[in-house]
mmCIF file of C-alpha atoms in Angstrom:
data_model
loop_
_atom_site.group_PDB
_atom_site.id
_atom_site.type_symbol
_atom_site.label_atom_id
_atom_site.label_comp_id
_atom_site.label_asym_id
_atom_site.label_seq_id
_atom_site.Cartn_x
_atom_site.Cartn_y
_atom_site.Cartn_z
ATOM 1 C CA MET A 1029 48.005 24.624 0.622
ATOM 2 C CA GLU A 1030 49.005 21.001 -0.126
ATOM 3 C CA GLN A 1031 46.335 19.742 2.245
ATOM 4 C CA ASN A 1032 43.649 21.838 0.508
ATOM 5 C CA THR A 1033 44.873 20.517 -2.841
ATOM 6 C CA ALA A 1034 44.607 16.941 -1.591
ATOM 7 C CA ILE A 1035 41.140 17.502 -0.261
ATOM 8 C CA THR A 1036 40.031 19.072 -3.536
ATOM 9 C CA GLN A 1037 41.403 16.047 -5.429
ATOM 10 C CA ILE A 1038 39.470 13.709 -3.103
ATOM 11 C CA TYR A 1039 36.200 15.591 -3.650
ATOM 12 C CA ASN A 1040 36.804 15.895 -7.422
ATOM 13 C CA HIS A 1041 37.316 12.192 -7.550
ATOM 14 C CA ALA A 1042 34.121 11.607 -5.542
ATOM 15 C CA ALA A 1043 32.234 13.822 -8.031
ATOM 16 C CA GLU A 1044 33.619 11.797 -10.917
ATOM 17 C CA VAL A 1045 32.464 8.535 -9.303
ATOM 18 C CA ILE A 1046 28.960 9.921 -8.662
ATOM 19 C CA LYS A 1047 28.859 11.421 -12.136
ATOM 20 C CA SER A 1048 29.473 8.020 -13.761
ATOM 21 C CA ALA A 1049 26.650 6.500 -11.752
ATOM 22 C CA ILE A 1050 24.335 9.395 -12.656
ATOM 23 C CA LEU A 1051 24.978 8.933 -16.394
ATOM 24 C CA GLN A 1052 24.362 5.201 -16.215
ATOM 25 C CA GLY A 1053 21.158 5.783 -14.269
ATOM 26 C CA GLN A 1054 19.981 8.418 -16.697
ATOM 27 C CA TYR A 1055 20.266 6.112 -19.611
ATOM 28 C CA GLU A 1056 18.146 3.512 -17.883
ATOM 29 C CA ALA A 1057 15.684 6.126 -16.699
ATOM 30 C CA LEU A 1058 14.984 7.092 -20.285
ATOM 31 C CA LYS A 1059 13.631 3.562 -20.701
ATOM 32 C CA GLY A 1060 11.240 4.222 -17.849
ATOM 33 C CA VAL A 1061 12.987 1.812 -15.489
ATOM 34 C CA ASN A 1062 12.139 3.251 -12.035
ATOM 35 C CA ARG A 1063 13.843 0.304 -10.346
ATOM 36 C CA ILE A 1064 17.283 1.322 -11.832
ATOM 37 C CA GLN A 1065 16.704 4.954 -10.946
ATOM 38 C CA LEU A 1066 16.022 3.980 -7.319
ATOM 39 C CA ALA A 1067 19.041 1.705 -7.370
ATOM 40 C CA THR A 1068 21.149 4.647 -8.616
ATOM 41 C CA TYR A 1069 20.137 6.817 -5.737
ATOM 42 C CA TYR A 1070 20.520 3.926 -3.319
ATOM 43 C CA TRP A 1071 24.080 3.086 -4.242
ATOM 44 C CA ILE A 1072 25.071 6.747 -4.422
ATOM 45 C CA GLY A 1073 23.591 7.030 -0.965
ATOM 46 C CA LYS A 1074 25.767 4.192 0.218
ATOM 47 C CA TYR A 1075 28.861 5.808 -1.303
ATOM 48 C CA VAL A 1076 28.039 9.068 0.512
ATOM 49 C CA SER A 1077 27.166 7.243 3.761
ATOM 50 C CA GLN A 1078 30.460 5.284 3.833
ATOM 51 C CA ASN A 1079 32.565 8.374 3.355
ATOM 52 C CA THR A 1080 30.688 10.767 5.609
ATOM 53 C CA ARG A 1081 29.805 8.435 8.513
ATOM 54 C CA LYS A 1082 33.325 7.085 8.705
ATOM 55 C CA GLY A 1083 34.787 10.553 8.503
ATOM 56 C CA PHE A 1084 36.688 10.238 5.257
ATOM 57 C CA TRP A 1085 35.108 13.487 4.104
ATOM 58 C CA GLY A 1086 35.194 16.644 6.125
ATOM 59 C CA THR A 1087 32.618 19.372 6.862
ATOM 60 C CA GLY A 1088 31.195 20.902 3.721
ATOM 61 C CA ALA A 1089 32.224 17.945 1.559
ATOM 62 C CA LEU A 1090 28.761 17.456 0.100
ATOM 63 C CA ASP A 1091 28.488 21.165 -0.923
ATOM 64 C CA ARG A 1092 31.845 21.012 -2.748
ATOM 65 C CA ILE A 1093 31.067 17.615 -4.355
ATOM 66 C CA SER A 1094 27.695 18.913 -5.511
ATOM 67 C CA GLU A 1095 29.260 22.005 -7.064
ATOM 68 C CA ARG A 1096 31.733 19.821 -8.909
ATOM 69 C CA ILE A 1097 29.002 17.533 -10.215
ATOM 70 C CA TYR A 1098 27.173 20.516 -11.652
ATOM 71 C CA LYS A 1099 30.338 21.659 -13.408
ATOM 72 C CA LEU A 1100 30.867 18.197 -14.850
ATOM 73 C CA LEU A 1101 27.224 17.903 -15.862
ATOM 74 C CA PRO A 1102 25.886 21.386 -16.797
ATOM 75 C CA GLY A 1103 22.155 21.649 -16.639
ATOM 76 C CA MET A 1104 21.804 18.641 -14.350
ATOM 77 C CA ARG A 1105 19.375 19.011 -11.475
ATOM 78 C CA GLY A 1106 18.661 16.962 -8.370
ATOM 79 C CA TYR A 1107 22.132 16.510 -7.011
ATOM 80 C CA SER A 1108 22.456 19.333 -4.533
ATOM 81 C CA ALA A 1109 24.130 18.724 -1.198
ATOM 82 C CA GLU A 1110 20.661 18.326 0.299
ATOM 83 C CA SER A 1111 19.743 15.738 -2.337
ATOM 84 C CA LEU A 1112 22.867 13.774 -1.623
ATOM 85 C CA LYS A 1113 21.968 13.761 2.039
ATOM 86 C CA LYS A 1114 18.494 12.372 1.153
ATOM 87 C CA MET A 1115 20.147 9.647 -0.917
ATOM 88 C CA ARG A 1116 22.246 8.765 2.086
ATOM 89 C CA GLN A 1117 19.098 8.652 4.215
ATOM 90 C CA PHE A 1118 17.410 6.487 1.593
ATOM 91 C CA TYR A 1119 20.290 4.049 1.761
ATOM 92 C CA GLU A 1120 20.373 4.044 5.573
ATOM 93 C CA ALA A 1121 16.616 3.672 5.797
ATOM 94 C CA TRP A 1122 16.754 0.487 3.649
ATOM 95 C CA ALA A 1123 20.267 -0.703 4.497
ATOM 96 C CA MET A 1124 18.832 -4.258 4.753
ATOM 97 C CA PHE A 1125 18.986 -4.323 0.872
ATOM 98 C CA ASP A 1126 22.834 -4.286 1.070
ATOM 99 C CA SER A 1127 24.323 -7.586 2.146
ATOM 100 C CA ASP A 1128 27.811 -6.007 2.525
ATOM 101 C CA SER A 1129 26.779 -3.173 4.759
ATOM 102 C CA ALA A 1130 27.305 -3.055 8.470
ATOM 103 C CA ILE A 1131 24.501 -0.562 8.811
ATOM 104 C CA GLY A 1132 21.571 -2.469 10.348
ATOM 105 C CA ILE A 1133 18.057 -1.852 11.522
ATOM 106 C CA GLU A 1134 17.742 -2.319 15.227
ATOM 107 C CA GLN A 1135 14.475 -2.328 17.064
ATOM 108 C CA ASN A 1136 14.072 -0.022 20.014
ATOM 109 C CA PRO A 1137 12.351 -2.125 22.691
ATOM 110 C CA SER A 1138 10.573 0.917 24.160
ATOM 111 C CA THR A 1139 8.864 1.887 20.845
ATOM 112 C CA ASP A 1140 7.746 0.407 17.544
ATOM 113 C CA ASN A 1141 9.981 2.751 15.611
ATOM 114 C CA SER A 1142 12.952 1.510 13.630
ATOM 115 C CA VAL A 1143 16.227 3.339 14.271
ATOM 116 C CA ILE A 1144 19.437 3.302 12.283
ATOM 117 C CA ALA A 1145 22.505 2.032 14.139
ATOM 118 C CA ILE A 1146 25.781 2.946 12.469
ATOM 119 C CA THR A 1147 28.626 0.565 13.153
ATOM 120 C CA GLU A 1148 32.061 -0.132 11.720
ATOM 121 C CA LEU A 1149 31.964 0.350 7.908
ATOM 122 C CA LYS A 1150 34.191 -1.093 5.224
ATOM 123 C CA ASP A 1151 36.370 1.177 3.202
ATOM 124 C CA ALA A 1152 34.412 3.010 0.520
ATOM 125 C CA ASP A 1153 34.519 1.510 -2.969
ATOM 126 C CA ASP A 1154 36.188 3.463 -5.737
ATOM 127 C CA GLN A 1155 33.179 3.144 -7.990
ATOM 128 C CA ILE A 1156 29.406 2.831 -7.823
ATOM 129 C CA ASP A 1157 27.756 -0.170 -9.425
ATOM 130 C CA ILE A 1158 24.165 0.828 -9.956
ATOM 131 C CA PHE A 1159 23.340 -2.586 -11.471
ATOM 132 C CA ARG A 1160 24.351 -4.409 -8.369
ATOM 133 C CA GLU A 1161 21.484 -6.567 -7.165
ATOM 134 C CA LEU A 1162 19.549 -5.414 -4.177
ATOM 135 C CA ARG A 1163 18.990 -8.066 -1.526
ATOM 136 C CA ILE A 1164 15.216 -7.913 -1.053
ATOM 137 C CA PRO A 1165 14.138 -9.317 2.346
ATOM 138 C CA ASN A 1166 12.237 -12.555 2.221
ATOM 139 C CA LEU A 1167 9.309 -11.181 4.177
ATOM 140 C CA ALA A 1168 5.702 -11.790 3.211
ATOM 141 C CA GLU A 1169 4.716 -8.326 4.320
ATOM 142 C CA PHE A 1170 7.418 -6.416 2.346
ATOM 143 C CA PRO A 1171 5.790 -4.797 -0.711
ATOM 144 C CA VAL A 1172 8.537 -5.639 -3.257
ATOM 145 C CA GLU A 1173 6.688 -4.709 -6.463
ATOM 146 C CA ASP A 1174 5.120 -1.583 -4.973
ATOM 147 C CA PHE A 1175 8.450 -0.421 -3.552
ATOM 148 C CA PHE A 1176 9.982 -0.103 -7.039
ATOM 149 C CA LYS A 1177 6.896 1.554 -8.466
ATOM 150 C CA VAL A 1178 7.108 4.506 -6.036
ATOM 151 C CA PRO A 1179 9.209 7.496 -7.242
ATOM 152 C CA PHE A 1180 12.141 8.662 -5.204
ATOM 153 C CA THR A 1181 10.422 11.955 -4.309
ATOM 154 C CA HIS A 1182 7.644 9.920 -2.631
ATOM 155 C CA HIS A 1183 10.157 7.655 -0.883
ATOM 156 C CA ILE A 1184 11.769 10.814 0.598
ATOM 157 C CA GLN A 1185 8.455 11.819 2.156
ATOM 158 C CA ILE A 1186 7.911 8.318 3.519
ATOM 159 C CA PHE A 1187 11.307 7.627 5.133
ATOM 160 C CA SER A 1188 11.614 11.209 6.434
ATOM 161 C CA GLY A 1189 8.085 11.406 7.796
ATOM 162 C CA VAL A 1190 7.511 7.846 8.935
ATOM 163 C CA LYS A 1191 9.708 5.827 11.267
ATOM 164 C CA ASP A 1192 7.654 2.728 11.897
ATOM 165 C CA THR A 1193 8.512 0.014 9.365
ATOM 166 C CA SER A 1194 4.945 -1.315 9.045
ATOM 167 C CA ALA A 1195 3.691 2.207 8.486
ATOM 168 C CA ARG A 1196 6.292 2.692 5.728
ATOM 169 C CA TYR A 1197 5.040 -0.436 4.004
ATOM 170 C CA TYR A 1198 1.481 0.903 4.210
ATOM 171 C CA TYR A 1199 2.336 4.277 2.588
ATOM 172 C CA ILE A 1200 4.462 2.532 -0.111
ATOM 173 C CA ARG A 1201 1.463 0.326 -0.988
ATOM 174 C CA LYS A 1202 -0.897 3.317 -0.898
ATOM 175 C CA CYS A 1203 1.325 5.330 -3.277
ATOM 176 C CA ALA A 1204 1.624 2.462 -5.733
ATOM 177 C CA GLU A 1205 -2.052 1.560 -5.616
ATOM 178 C CA GLU A 1206 -3.563 5.061 -5.665
ATOM 179 C CA HIS A 1207 -0.886 6.881 -7.664
ATOM 180 C CA LEU A 1208 -0.712 9.616 -5.061
ATOM 181 C CA SER A 1209 0.872 12.944 -5.754
ATOM 182 C CA VAL A 1210 3.537 14.162 -3.355
ATOM 183 C CA SER A 1211 1.079 16.602 -1.787
ATOM 184 C CA ALA A 1212 -1.551 13.860 -1.401
ATOM 185 C CA LEU A 1213 1.067 11.618 0.229
ATOM 186 C CA LYS A 1214 2.060 14.419 2.615
ATOM 187 C CA LYS A 1215 -1.578 14.868 3.570
ATOM 188 C CA SER A 1216 -2.033 11.129 4.099
ATOM 189 C CA ILE A 1217 0.968 11.004 6.425
ATOM 190 C CA LYS A 1218 -0.122 14.140 8.263
ATOM 191 C CA ASP A 1219 -3.660 12.753 8.677
ATOM 192 C CA ASN A 1220 -2.139 9.499 10.064
ATOM 193 C CA ASP A 1221 -4.068 7.302 7.624
ATOM 194 C CA TYR A 1222 -1.985 4.356 8.743
ATOM 195 C CA GLY A 1223 -2.927 4.819 12.371
ATOM 196 C CA LYS A 1224 -6.642 5.025 11.397
ATOM 197 C CA CYS A 1225 -6.436 1.950 9.149
ATOM 198 C CA LYS A 1226 -7.425 -1.315 10.849
ATOM 199 C CA ASP A 1227 -7.381 -4.778 9.416
ATOM 200 C CA ILE A 1228 -10.813 -6.282 8.712
ATOM 201 C CA PRO A 1229 -11.824 -8.821 11.376
ATOM 202 C CA ASN A 1230 -11.058 -12.097 9.629
ATOM 203 C CA ASN A 1231 -10.010 -15.760 9.841
ATOM 204 C CA PHE A 1232 -7.696 -15.586 6.789
ATOM 205 C CA GLY A 1233 -4.658 -16.652 8.770
ATOM 206 C CA LEU A 1234 -6.466 -19.859 9.868
ATOM 207 C CA THR A 1235 -8.179 -20.688 6.568
ATOM 208 C CA ILE A 1236 -5.668 -19.672 3.846
ATOM 209 C CA THR A 1237 -2.616 -21.947 3.990
ATOM 210 C CA ASP A 1238 -0.415 -19.731 1.829
ATOM 211 C CA GLY A 1239 0.937 -17.100 4.263
ATOM 212 C CA GLN A 1240 1.631 -14.485 1.544
ATOM 213 C CA LEU A 1241 -1.862 -14.935 0.043
ATOM 214 C CA ALA A 1242 -3.398 -14.626 3.505
ATOM 215 C CA ARG A 1243 -1.541 -11.296 3.998
ATOM 216 C CA LYS A 1244 -2.767 -10.096 0.569
ATOM 217 C CA ALA A 1245 -6.287 -11.003 1.590
ATOM 218 C CA VAL A 1246 -5.971 -8.913 4.714
ATOM 219 C CA LEU A 1247 -4.665 -5.907 2.734
ATOM 220 C CA ALA A 1248 -7.440 -6.311 0.106
ATOM 221 C CA PHE A 1249 -10.194 -5.282 2.516
ATOM 222 C CA LYS A 1250 -10.848 -2.494 5.034
ATOM 223 C CA ASP A 1251 -12.648 -2.853 8.368
ATOM 224 C CA SER A 1252 -15.013 -0.031 7.422
ATOM 225 C CA TYR A 1253 -16.244 1.628 4.248
ATOM 226 C CA ALA A 1254 -17.765 5.068 3.639
ATOM 227 C CA LEU A 1255 -20.386 4.517 0.977
ATOM 228 C CA ASP A 1256 -21.178 8.204 0.450
ATOM 229 C CA PHE A 1257 -23.093 7.512 -2.735
ATOM 230 C CA ILE A 1258 -25.852 5.763 -0.730
ATOM 231 C CA ASN A 1259 -28.011 8.737 0.257
ATOM 232 C CA THR A 1260 -30.908 7.357 2.272
ATOM 233 C CA GLU A 1261 -32.631 10.706 2.429
ATOM 234 C CA GLU A 1262 -32.987 10.677 -1.398
ATOM 235 C CA ILE A 1263 -34.406 7.199 -1.158
ATOM 236 C CA GLY A 1264 -37.210 8.624 0.955
ATOM 237 C CA GLU A 1265 -36.766 6.409 4.033
ATOM 238 C CA ARG A 1266 -37.617 8.102 7.290
ATOM 239 C CA ASP A 1267 -35.915 5.609 9.548
ATOM 240 C CA LEU A 1268 -32.473 4.288 8.618
ATOM 241 C CA GLN A 1269 -33.140 0.971 10.340
ATOM 242 C CA ASP A 1270 -36.152 0.372 8.092
ATOM 243 C CA ILE A 1271 -34.167 0.506 4.929
ATOM 244 C CA ASP A 1272 -34.394 -2.846 3.125
ATOM 245 C CA GLU A 1273 -31.075 -4.567 2.241
ATOM 246 C CA ARG A 1274 -32.253 -4.805 -1.357
ATOM 247 C CA VAL A 1275 -32.505 -0.998 -1.512
ATOM 248 C CA VAL A 1276 -28.858 -0.681 -0.440
ATOM 249 C CA GLU A 1277 -27.873 -3.390 -2.846
ATOM 250 C CA GLN A 1278 -29.581 -1.569 -5.768
ATOM 251 C CA GLN A 1279 -27.830 1.643 -4.812
ATOM 252 C CA ILE A 1280 -24.506 -0.187 -4.906
ATOM 253 C CA VAL A 1281 -25.275 -1.864 -8.243
ATOM 254 C CA HIS A 1282 -26.380 1.493 -9.676
ATOM 255 C CA ASN A 1283 -23.039 3.016 -8.503
ATOM 256 C CA ILE A 1284 -20.959 -0.106 -8.996
ATOM 257 C CA LYS A 1285 -17.950 1.798 -10.294
ATOM 258 C CA LYS A 1286 -17.906 4.061 -7.196
ATOM 259 C CA PHE A 1287 -18.355 1.040 -4.959
ATOM 260 C CA ILE A 1288 -15.411 -0.854 -6.533
ATOM 261 C CA MET A 1289 -13.194 2.284 -6.202
ATOM 262 C CA THR A 1290 -14.191 2.407 -2.519
ATOM 263 C CA PHE A 1291 -13.933 -1.284 -1.911
ATOM 264 C CA GLY A 1292 -10.418 -1.688 -3.240
ATOM 265 C CA ARG A 1293 -8.262 -2.455 -6.265
ATOM 266 C CA ASP A 1294 -8.409 -5.414 -8.713
ATOM 267 C CA PHE A 1295 -12.098 -6.124 -8.167
ATOM 268 C CA THR A 1296 -14.336 -7.068 -11.098
ATOM 269 C CA PHE A 1297 -18.100 -7.128 -10.661
ATOM 270 C CA VAL A 1298 -19.594 -10.494 -11.558
ATOM 271 C CA GLY A 1299 -23.286 -9.873 -10.567
ATOM 272 C CA ASN A 1300 -25.843 -9.264 -7.865
ATOM 273 C CA GLN A 1301 -28.361 -11.835 -6.664
ATOM 274 C CA TYR A 1302 -26.111 -14.334 -8.317
ATOM 275 C CA HIS A 1303 -27.937 -17.634 -8.805
ATOM 276 C CA LEU A 1304 -26.481 -20.681 -6.998
ATOM 277 C CA GLU A 1305 -28.136 -24.118 -6.848
ATOM 278 C CA ILE A 1306 -27.271 -27.293 -5.073
ATOM 279 C CA TYR A 1307 -29.516 -30.347 -4.598
ATOM 280 C CA SER A 1308 -32.476 -28.404 -5.982
ATOM 281 C CA GLU A 1309 -31.949 -25.671 -3.321
ATOM 282 C CA GLU A 1310 -31.493 -22.150 -4.667
ATOM 283 C CA PHE A 1311 -29.432 -19.327 -3.170
ATOM 284 C CA PHE A 1312 -28.874 -15.706 -4.192
ATOM 285 C CA PRO A 1313 -25.808 -13.992 -2.748
ATOM 286 C CA ASP A 1314 -26.086 -10.206 -2.728
ATOM 287 C CA LEU A 1315 -22.932 -9.265 -4.618
ATOM 288 C CA LEU A 1316 -20.283 -11.338 -6.299
ATOM 289 C CA PHE A 1317 -16.868 -10.123 -7.417
ATOM 290 C CA PHE A 1318 -13.602 -11.548 -8.690
ATOM 291 C CA ASN A 1319 -10.316 -10.188 -7.401
ATOM 292 C CA ARG A 1320 -7.360 -10.564 -9.772
ATOM 293 C CA GLU A 1321 -4.682 -10.075 -7.057
ATOM 294 C CA LEU A 1322 -6.191 -12.767 -4.893
ATOM 295 C CA ASN A 1323 -7.272 -14.853 -7.953
ATOM 296 C CA ALA A 1324 -10.482 -15.659 -6.109
ATOM 297 C CA LEU A 1325 -14.211 -15.059 -6.164
ATOM 298 C CA VAL A 1326 -15.386 -12.706 -3.414
ATOM 299 C CA VAL A 1327 -18.976 -12.736 -2.216
ATOM 300 C CA VAL A 1328 -20.344 -9.813 -0.286
ATOM 301 C CA GLU A 1329 -23.443 -10.192 1.851
ATOM 302 C CA LEU A 1330 -25.177 -6.914 2.758
ATOM 303 C CA LYS A 1331 -26.866 -6.394 6.144
ATOM 304 C CA THR A 1332 -28.508 -3.170 7.309
ATOM 305 C CA GLY A 1333 -28.409 -3.974 10.957
ATOM 306 C CA LYS A 1334 -25.996 -5.230 13.636
ATOM 307 C CA PHE A 1335 -23.821 -8.291 13.038
ATOM 308 C CA LYS A 1336 -25.361 -11.659 13.876
ATOM 309 C CA THR A 1337 -23.658 -15.022 14.041
ATOM 310 C CA SER A 1338 -26.157 -16.476 11.576
ATOM 311 C CA TYR A 1339 -24.634 -14.284 8.871
ATOM 312 C CA LEU A 1340 -21.448 -16.359 8.993
ATOM 313 C CA ALA A 1341 -23.414 -19.613 8.567
ATOM 314 C CA GLN A 1342 -25.166 -18.078 5.551
ATOM 315 C CA LEU A 1343 -21.892 -16.936 4.092
ATOM 316 C CA MET A 1344 -20.403 -20.432 4.729
ATOM 317 C CA THR A 1345 -23.075 -21.972 2.576
ATOM 318 C CA TYR A 1346 -22.396 -19.541 -0.291
ATOM 319 C CA LEU A 1347 -18.657 -20.169 -0.144
ATOM 320 C CA ARG A 1348 -19.105 -23.952 -0.129
ATOM 321 C CA ILE A 1349 -21.275 -23.882 -3.232
ATOM 322 C CA LEU A 1350 -19.047 -21.360 -5.036
ATOM 323 C CA ASP A 1351 -15.980 -23.519 -4.416
ATOM 324 C CA ASP A 1352 -17.746 -26.684 -5.527
ATOM 325 C CA LYS A 1353 -19.683 -25.310 -8.487
ATOM 326 C CA GLU A 1354 -18.234 -22.012 -9.690
ATOM 327 C CA LYS A 1355 -14.496 -21.876 -8.789
ATOM 328 C CA LYS A 1356 -12.147 -22.676 -11.661
ATOM 329 C CA PRO A 1357 -9.324 -25.220 -11.090
ATOM 330 C CA HIS A 1358 -6.602 -22.525 -11.224
ATOM 331 C CA GLU A 1359 -8.405 -20.163 -8.806
ATOM 332 C CA ASN A 1360 -7.919 -19.866 -5.041
ATOM 333 C CA PRO A 1361 -10.753 -20.648 -2.611
ATOM 334 C CA SER A 1362 -13.568 -18.105 -2.520
ATOM 335 C CA ILE A 1363 -13.667 -15.419 0.146
ATOM 336 C CA GLY A 1364 -16.746 -14.089 1.874
ATOM 337 C CA ILE A 1365 -17.349 -10.640 3.370
ATOM 338 C CA VAL A 1366 -20.314 -9.611 5.571
ATOM 339 C CA LEU A 1367 -20.916 -5.876 5.130
ATOM 340 C CA CYS A 1368 -23.115 -4.697 7.984
ATOM 341 C CA LYS A 1369 -23.916 -1.497 9.844
ATOM 342 C CA GLU A 1370 -22.447 -2.417 13.194
ATOM 343 C CA ALA A 1371 -20.164 -5.145 14.584
ATOM 344 C CA ASN A 1372 -18.346 -5.897 17.806
ATOM 345 C CA ARG A 1373 -14.821 -6.690 16.512
ATOM 346 C CA SER A 1374 -13.732 -8.896 19.385
ATOM 347 C CA PHE A 1375 -16.979 -10.907 19.233
ATOM 348 C CA VAL A 1376 -16.705 -11.331 15.478
ATOM 349 C CA GLU A 1377 -13.090 -12.592 15.740
ATOM 350 C CA TYR A 1378 -14.102 -15.005 18.499
ATOM 351 C CA VAL A 1379 -16.974 -16.695 16.726
ATOM 352 C CA MET A 1380 -15.234 -16.746 13.369
ATOM 353 C CA GLN A 1381 -12.555 -19.179 14.585
ATOM 354 C CA ASP A 1382 -14.665 -22.336 14.026
ATOM 355 C CA TYR A 1383 -15.379 -21.580 10.312
ATOM 356 C CA ASP A 1384 -13.071 -23.234 7.809
ATOM 357 C CA LYS A 1385 -13.783 -20.928 4.885
ATOM 358 C CA PRO A 1386 -11.984 -17.505 4.534
ATOM 359 C CA MET A 1387 -14.292 -14.722 5.594
ATOM 360 C CA GLY A 1388 -14.357 -11.237 7.162
ATOM 361 C CA VAL A 1389 -16.803 -8.786 8.566
ATOM 362 C CA ALA A 1390 -16.716 -5.101 7.713
ATOM 363 C CA THR A 1391 -19.006 -2.157 8.502
ATOM 364 C CA TYR A 1392 -20.181 0.748 6.392
ATOM 365 C CA THR A 1393 -21.624 4.239 6.715
ATOM 366 C CA THR A 1394 -23.874 6.160 4.350
ATOM 367 C CA THR A 1395 -24.293 9.869 3.564
ATOM 368 C CA LYS A 1396 -27.056 10.315 6.163
ATOM 369 C CA GLU A 1397 -24.712 9.239 8.931
ATOM 370 C CA MET A 1398 -21.881 11.557 7.990
ATOM 371 C CA PRO A 1399 -21.317 14.786 9.949
ATOM 372 C CA GLU A 1400 -22.850 17.829 8.189
ATOM 373 C CA MET A 1401 -19.470 19.463 7.800
ATOM 374 C CA LEU A 1402 -18.215 16.275 6.013
ATOM 375 C CA LYS A 1403 -21.239 16.103 3.727
ATOM 376 C CA ASP A 1404 -20.467 19.621 2.553
ATOM 377 C CA THR A 1405 -17.162 18.368 1.180
ATOM 378 C CA LEU A 1406 -18.879 15.794 -1.095
ATOM 379 C CA PRO A 1407 -19.204 16.862 -4.764
ATOM 380 C CA ASP A 1408 -22.514 18.265 -6.024
ATOM 381 C CA MET A 1409 -23.436 15.684 -8.660
ATOM 382 C CA ASP A 1410 -25.768 18.068 -10.472
ATOM 383 C CA GLU A 1411 -23.055 20.668 -10.789
ATOM 384 C CA LEU A 1412 -20.598 18.058 -11.943
ATOM 385 C CA LYS A 1413 -22.978 16.878 -14.631
ATOM 386 C CA LYS A 1414 -23.224 20.452 -15.945
ATOM 387 C CA LEU A 1415 -19.475 20.583 -16.314
ATOM 388 C CA LEU A 1416 -19.208 17.336 -18.202
#
């Protein structure tokens, strides 16, 4: 009897500690501070992890603590035993944020997956400080801002469904950038979007001295784009190879909003056939954008055939003139992208090494080249217009 009473007192005390953290977190959540809400779950997760992993709490502890929390806070939701377990998992998945924790991320040499190694833990604190600063890793690839934009429900899906650290970073960025719903995130993970996503062939690492900016440049572009709004059958061309680049350009300009949504975030359209002049020589790049995240002009040169090395020389000329004549003093060097129908990735990366301006080569597909079953999933524009 005395033992049961002692255990009950321990669990009641734990519920009181967690309750205090919840109330603090709720107050900040009302201000719309997602960072504090995540911190609340993180430090509660640590508290639970310390007590359960070390064995301070027995079997069924989380059920009893959860019941007590609901008695202390009637009407409160989201703190079931299962939720407390997820908070523990959240903490252990990102234990690198906690400088005092002995829980570390170890790399399994046989795989790329990160696994949690539980070692000797310190005695559990008697309170939870949700305002304690998280130690964010000083890694160029870690998406700090995006991490704190993503709701906890989405983080649950990411750390429970994805073990590879780089893949987690990818889905965190995707959630923050595209404002995915939980169901859309589940589908993205199930479809292995990370595995299908390849970096654009580029020389950013060689030409952009700022390592973090170089990484951002890689993330800003895809290696392939599905331009489903370019329907060559509607244009009336019988042979896809005979389509003039200007026709594709005009289709993009006509659907510039769709193109930008496909191309990526933070792009602003500057113009097409943008006039450049140097020493009385005139040049007209196909498409010119400005990217706010990269703080740089981005020139896109369209090609309807297979990649040729001469395209890089052409792009190099545009970038040189843009940097000398158009770039503002506070802006970063301009970036060039060749958008063509076909490219040998290895060959592109090989020949690109000798160019000292940042550039990449991507490919694209149009509606005509999509499988019939995929075309059927595209919206009927006439029907959509009737509904608007």
